[in-house]
Amino acid sequence: MNQYRLYVLSPEEHVAATREAQFPDDVSALKEAVDLRADQFAVEVWMGERLVGRIGAEFRL
């Protein structure tokens, strides 16, 4: 199992909530992000310093 961090982001790109969990692989972590997103702006999945993926709105400056 690998340790992942999931960040729920607001429309202003602020971290609204975090969750740490263990998953067997990236695909499982991303599936959890889909469920976690629900009606949120976006969720980013990180494993250490590596961005695994982002579910939801694209990043904008």
XYZ file of C-alpha atoms in Angstrom, residues 14-54:
41
model
C -7.402 27.177 -1.653
C -7.247 23.860 0.198
C -10.686 23.388 1.728
C -9.998 19.909 3.169
C -7.339 17.218 3.169
C -7.385 13.485 3.537
C -4.531 11.033 3.895
C -5.096 7.410 2.992
C -3.365 4.330 1.703
C -4.208 2.817 -1.667
C -2.656 -0.023 -3.645
C -2.088 2.167 -6.730
C -2.719 5.518 -8.442
C -5.927 4.338 -10.100
C -7.509 3.487 -6.742
C -6.480 6.853 -5.298
C -7.956 8.695 -8.283
C -11.226 6.753 -7.963
C -11.434 7.925 -4.352
C -10.847 11.498 -5.541
C -13.814 11.200 -7.919
C -16.038 10.133 -5.009
C -14.593 12.794 -2.711
C -15.082 15.578 -5.236
C -18.900 15.264 -5.417
C -19.923 18.928 -5.822
C -16.531 20.398 -4.914
C -14.431 22.497 -7.304
C -11.521 20.069 -7.651
C -9.497 17.395 -5.853
C -5.769 16.848 -6.294
C -4.119 13.527 -5.488
C -0.482 13.529 -4.363
C 1.933 10.752 -3.477
C 4.825 12.450 -1.734
C 5.971 15.279 -4.000
C 4.418 13.712 -7.118
C 1.101 15.017 -8.419
C -0.818 11.896 -9.413
C -3.748 13.763 -10.901
C -6.448 16.370 -10.576
